[in-house]
Short mmCIF file of C-alpha atoms in Angstrom, two decimals:
data_model
loop_
_atom_site.label_atom_id
_atom_site.label_comp_id
_atom_site.label_asym_id
_atom_site.label_seq_id
_atom_site.Cartn_x
_atom_site.Cartn_y
_atom_site.Cartn_z
CA MET A 1 15.53 -15.45 -25.53
CA ALA A 2 18.89 -13.61 -24.74
CA LYS A 3 20.67 -17.24 -24.70
CA MET A 4 21.91 -16.82 -21.77
CA GLU A 5 23.82 -18.66 -19.45
CA PRO A 6 21.05 -20.41 -16.96
CA HIS A 7 22.68 -18.65 -13.75
CA VAL A 8 21.83 -15.52 -15.25
CA ARG A 9 17.86 -16.87 -15.04
CA GLU A 10 18.21 -17.98 -11.79
CA ARG A 11 19.90 -14.44 -9.82
CA THR A 12 16.69 -11.99 -12.22
CA ASP A 13 13.86 -14.80 -10.65
CA ALA A 14 15.43 -14.22 -7.12
CA LEU A 15 15.42 -10.13 -8.05
CA ASP A 16 11.96 -10.25 -9.83
CA SER A 17 10.42 -12.42 -7.02
CA LEU A 18 12.74 -9.26 -4.02
CA GLY A 19 10.54 -6.55 -6.94
CA ASN A 20 6.99 -8.62 -6.19
CA THR A 21 7.82 -7.95 -2.75
CA THR A 22 9.01 -4.12 -2.80
CA ALA A 23 6.66 -3.88 -4.72
CA ALA A 24 2.81 -4.79 -2.46
CA THR A 25 5.11 -2.37 0.11
CA GLY A 26 5.50 0.01 -2.07
CA LYS A 27 0.82 0.06 -3.47
CA GLY A 28 0.13 -0.78 -0.02
CA PHE A 29 1.58 3.34 1.02
CA ALA A 30 -0.19 4.36 -2.15
CA ILE A 31 -3.05 3.05 -1.74
CA GLY A 32 -3.22 4.68 2.29
CA SER A 33 -2.28 7.72 0.41
CA ALA A 34 -4.90 7.70 -1.77
CA ALA A 35 -7.75 6.02 1.49
CA LEU A 36 -6.57 9.47 3.31
CA THR A 37 -6.91 11.89 0.39
CA ALA A 38 -10.58 10.37 -0.07
CA LEU A 39 -11.12 11.10 3.59
CA ALA A 40 -10.38 14.53 3.36
CA LEU A 41 -12.60 15.32 0.33
CA LEU A 42 -14.73 13.36 1.10
CA ALA A 43 -15.02 16.63 4.76
CA GLU A 44 -15.15 19.08 1.66
CA TYR A 45 -17.94 17.76 -0.56
CA GLY A 46 -19.46 17.83 3.83
CA ASN A 47 -18.66 21.60 3.63
CA LYS A 48 -19.27 22.00 0.24
CA ILE A 49 -23.02 20.54 1.72
CA LYS A 50 -23.13 22.94 4.67
CA VAL A 51 -22.44 25.68 1.86
CA THR A 52 -25.62 25.88 0.15
CA ASP A 53 -28.08 25.20 3.14
CA VAL A 54 -29.05 22.22 3.71
CA VAL A 55 -29.92 20.85 7.06
CA MET A 56 -26.57 18.19 7.84
CA ASN A 57 -28.27 14.79 8.94
CA ILE A 58 -27.48 12.29 8.25
CA ASN A 59 -28.87 8.53 9.75
CA LEU A 60 -27.55 5.17 9.57
CA LEU A 61 -30.79 3.85 9.71
CA ASP A 62 -32.14 5.62 6.71
CA PRO A 63 -33.00 3.48 3.91
CA LYS A 64 -31.11 6.49 1.08
CA ILE A 65 -28.05 6.04 3.85
CA LEU A 66 -28.05 2.30 3.81
CA ILE A 67 -28.35 2.61 -0.55
CA GLY A 68 -25.18 4.41 -0.39
CA LEU A 69 -23.44 2.32 1.90
CA PHE A 70 -24.17 -0.77 -1.09
CA LEU A 71 -23.50 1.29 -4.22
CA GLY A 72 -20.30 1.91 -2.73
CA ALA A 73 -19.11 -0.49 -1.80
CA MET A 74 -19.67 -2.37 -4.40
CA LEU A 75 -18.67 -0.12 -6.91
CA PRO A 76 -14.65 -1.24 -6.26
CA PHE A 77 -15.59 -4.99 -7.03
CA VAL A 78 -17.27 -3.76 -11.14
CA PHE A 79 -14.52 -0.82 -11.38
CA SER A 80 -12.13 -3.87 -10.49
CA SER A 81 -14.09 -7.21 -11.97
CA LEU A 82 -14.20 -3.83 -15.89
CA SER A 83 -10.56 -3.86 -15.13
CA MET A 84 -9.55 -7.72 -15.33
CA ARG A 85 -12.03 -8.59 -18.67
CA ALA A 86 -10.20 -5.27 -20.04
CA VAL A 87 -6.93 -7.65 -20.30
CA GLY A 88 -7.93 -10.76 -20.96
CA ARG A 89 -9.58 -9.04 -24.13
CA ALA A 90 -6.81 -7.30 -24.44
CA ALA A 91 -4.83 -10.46 -24.10
CA GLY A 92 -5.90 -12.02 -26.28
CA ASP A 93 -5.54 -10.04 -29.31
CA MET A 94 -2.20 -9.51 -28.83
CA VAL A 95 -2.00 -13.05 -28.76
CA ASN A 96 -4.08 -13.49 -32.13
CA GLU A 97 -1.61 -10.85 -33.85
CA VAL A 98 1.49 -13.01 -32.80
CA ARG A 99 -0.15 -15.90 -33.99
CA ARG A 100 -0.74 -13.94 -37.40
CA GLN A 101 2.66 -12.98 -37.63
CA PHE A 102 4.03 -16.87 -37.15
CA ARG A 103 1.79 -18.14 -38.97
CA GLU A 104 2.43 -14.85 -42.56
CA LYS A 105 6.28 -14.83 -41.74
CA PRO A 106 7.74 -18.26 -40.67
CA GLY A 107 11.04 -16.69 -40.36
CA ILE A 108 10.72 -15.10 -37.35
CA LEU A 109 10.84 -18.01 -35.31
CA GLU A 110 13.96 -19.10 -37.49
CA GLY A 111 15.96 -15.91 -37.00
CA THR A 112 15.11 -15.03 -40.87
CA GLU A 113 12.37 -12.58 -40.01
CA ARG A 114 12.00 -9.06 -38.09
CA PRO A 115 8.75 -9.30 -36.34
CA ASP A 116 6.47 -6.70 -36.47
CA TYR A 117 6.94 -4.68 -33.25
CA ALA A 118 4.24 -1.85 -33.94
CA GLY A 119 1.12 -4.30 -34.41
CA CYS A 120 1.36 -4.68 -30.80
CA VAL A 121 2.37 -1.92 -29.09
CA ALA A 122 0.09 -0.74 -31.09
CA ILE A 123 -3.35 -3.26 -30.31
CA SER A 124 -1.69 -2.74 -26.56
CA THR A 125 -1.81 1.22 -26.53
CA GLN A 126 -5.75 1.71 -28.41
CA GLY A 127 -6.51 -1.34 -26.01
CA ALA A 128 -6.15 -0.29 -23.20
CA GLN A 129 -7.35 3.56 -24.35
CA ARG A 130 -10.64 1.58 -25.55
CA GLU A 131 -11.43 -0.33 -23.03
CA MET A 132 -11.53 1.33 -20.14
CA VAL A 133 -13.48 4.46 -21.69
CA VAL A 134 -16.41 2.33 -19.24
CA PRO A 135 -14.74 1.89 -15.96
CA SER A 136 -14.05 5.62 -16.62
CA LEU A 137 -17.19 6.84 -17.03
CA LEU A 138 -17.95 4.63 -14.12
CA ALA A 139 -16.37 6.63 -11.80
CA VAL A 140 -17.04 10.01 -12.54
CA ILE A 141 -21.28 8.95 -13.86
CA ALA A 142 -22.57 7.08 -10.23
CA PRO A 143 -21.88 9.97 -7.57
CA ILE A 144 -24.00 12.31 -10.23
CA LEU A 145 -26.91 9.38 -10.82
CA THR A 146 -27.02 8.77 -7.43
CA GLY A 147 -26.97 12.77 -6.37
CA ILE A 148 -29.99 13.31 -8.79
CA ILE A 149 -32.34 9.93 -7.94
CA PHE A 150 -31.29 9.79 -4.09
CA GLY A 151 -29.86 12.92 -3.16
CA PRO A 152 -26.33 14.61 -1.31
CA PHE A 153 -26.05 12.74 2.39
CA THR A 154 -26.83 9.76 0.15
CA VAL A 155 -23.43 10.84 -2.08
CA ILE A 156 -21.09 10.82 1.79
CA ALA A 157 -22.44 6.93 1.60
CA LEU A 158 -21.77 5.62 -1.33
CA LEU A 159 -18.02 7.16 -1.38
CA ALA A 160 -17.66 5.92 2.67
CA GLY A 161 -18.39 2.90 1.52
CA ALA A 162 -16.34 2.71 -1.52
CA LEU A 163 -13.49 3.86 0.08
CA THR A 164 -14.02 1.54 2.65
CA SER A 165 -14.44 -1.53 0.57
CA GLY A 166 -11.96 0.24 -2.21
CA PHE A 167 -8.90 0.54 0.83
CA VAL A 168 -9.51 -3.10 1.66
CA LEU A 169 -9.74 -4.63 -1.50
CA ALA A 170 -6.96 -1.89 -3.16
CA ILE A 171 -4.61 -3.74 -1.08
CA MET A 172 -4.95 -7.45 -1.09
CA MET A 173 -4.86 -7.46 -4.32
CA ALA A 174 -1.80 -5.78 -4.47
CA ASN A 175 -0.68 -8.49 -2.06
CA ALA A 176 -2.12 -11.22 -3.68
CA GLY A 177 -0.68 -10.70 -7.25
CA GLY A 178 2.68 -10.46 -5.42
CA ALA A 179 2.39 -13.68 -3.90
CA TRP A 180 1.24 -15.72 -6.60
CA ASP A 181 4.15 -14.90 -9.74
CA ASN A 182 5.53 -15.82 -6.58
CA ALA A 183 4.81 -19.73 -5.90
CA LYS A 184 4.84 -20.07 -9.60
CA LYS A 185 8.30 -18.54 -9.00
CA PHE A 186 8.66 -21.27 -6.50
CA ILE A 187 7.63 -24.14 -7.52
CA GLU A 188 9.03 -23.37 -10.76
CA GLY A 189 12.72 -23.63 -8.35
CA GLY A 190 12.09 -27.44 -8.00
CA ALA A 191 9.69 -26.62 -5.11
CA HIS A 192 6.37 -28.87 -4.92
CA GLY A 193 6.97 -31.55 -8.55
CA GLY A 194 9.02 -28.74 -9.83
CA LYS A 195 7.82 -27.48 -13.58
CA GLY A 196 5.27 -29.73 -15.14
CA SER A 197 3.55 -30.69 -12.02
CA ASP A 198 0.06 -30.25 -11.39
CA ALA A 199 1.53 -26.89 -8.47
CA HIS A 200 3.19 -25.86 -11.12
CA LYS A 201 -0.13 -26.07 -13.63
CA ALA A 202 -2.12 -24.21 -11.14
CA ALA A 203 0.55 -21.32 -10.10
CA VAL A 204 0.51 -20.83 -13.78
CA VAL A 205 -3.24 -19.82 -13.67
CA GLY A 206 -2.46 -17.83 -11.06
CA ASP A 207 -0.27 -16.16 -11.77
CA THR A 208 -2.40 -15.10 -14.25
CA VAL A 209 -4.73 -14.04 -12.57
CA GLY A 210 -3.05 -12.68 -10.05
CA ASP A 211 -0.25 -10.15 -12.17
CA PRO A 212 -4.18 -7.80 -13.83
CA PHE A 213 -4.59 -8.02 -9.96
CA LYS A 214 -1.32 -6.26 -8.80
CA ASP A 215 -0.84 -4.10 -11.43
CA THR A 216 -3.63 -3.56 -13.21
CA SER A 217 -7.25 -3.78 -10.71
CA GLY A 218 -5.64 -2.70 -7.78
CA PRO A 219 -3.48 0.34 -8.80
CA SER A 220 -6.73 1.62 -10.16
CA ILE A 221 -8.99 1.39 -6.66
CA ASN A 222 -6.83 3.98 -6.36
CA ILE A 223 -7.48 6.56 -8.91
CA LEU A 224 -11.45 5.04 -8.61
CA LEU A 225 -11.49 6.85 -5.01
CA LYS A 226 -10.54 10.26 -5.64
CA LEU A 227 -11.93 10.26 -8.98
CA MET A 228 -15.26 9.84 -7.27
CA SER A 229 -14.65 12.36 -4.66
CA MET A 230 -13.32 15.16 -7.03
CA VAL A 231 -16.52 14.79 -8.88
CA SER A 232 -18.79 14.68 -6.01
CA ILE A 233 -17.27 17.73 -4.95
CA VAL A 234 -17.74 19.28 -8.57
CA PHE A 235 -21.37 18.90 -9.84
CA VAL A 236 -22.50 19.04 -5.47
CA THR A 237 -24.50 22.63 -5.96
CA THR A 238 -25.81 20.85 -9.93
CA VAL A 239 -27.09 17.21 -7.72
CA ILE A 240 -28.63 19.06 -4.78
CA ALA A 241 -30.67 21.63 -7.44
CA LEU A 242 -31.37 18.60 -10.51
CA ASN A 243 -32.40 16.33 -7.00
CA ASP A 244 -35.24 18.67 -6.27
CA LEU A 245 -35.87 18.81 -9.30
CA PHE A 246 -36.79 15.14 -9.63
CA ILE A 247 -38.22 14.68 -6.17
CA ARG A 248 -40.73 17.34 -7.37
CA ILE A 249 -40.86 15.02 -10.84
CA PHE A 250 -41.90 12.27 -9.42
CA SER A 251 -43.40 13.84 -5.18
#
């Protein structure tokens, strides 16, 4: 777009590929830190339960524990799917806005009219805030609702399941997203037929999925793990009291 020499694009692509690799490494450290933090918060949650005089009795064959493990293992995948669909919807809104501006201001393509940059920025920021309401509520409500219905020990299993699957999923997303981006640049450099080939079309699809993988869903799992643990600790006494009430009502 800046009409520079072709060698500039070659150098920036090389830097971008290197950046994807180092970013994946950095995100690996970040998710490792988040996992350790969530593990420490999980231990603190167990201590909070002991303070409430509830007898610690966790058996992996207990149906309630198994329910918590499966629900927790599922949560990072549901959370990631919500965030990726949010990226798709926001991108669709952005494309429609750009098409509208091209249609109403044909001089943009000729360089005689100035685009409405503020409109595109507003779509991006408003879409980000609007689309994260449901995933955020999921992270807050899941441990509270699980504790009220099944009890505090199921919440421990929920957090353990989310930590186990979320850690692996976040690592996979960070590395896969960067790999798909670099694969597209590799093919555009002339490998496997270069631009316009079937391999390039497939790489474009991979990069379209890979960008929200490495930039949205993967990093957001860090927040999911820590937020769920913090919510569980803050509301532990309330959850135990409501669970007792729930059992009395439905027993």
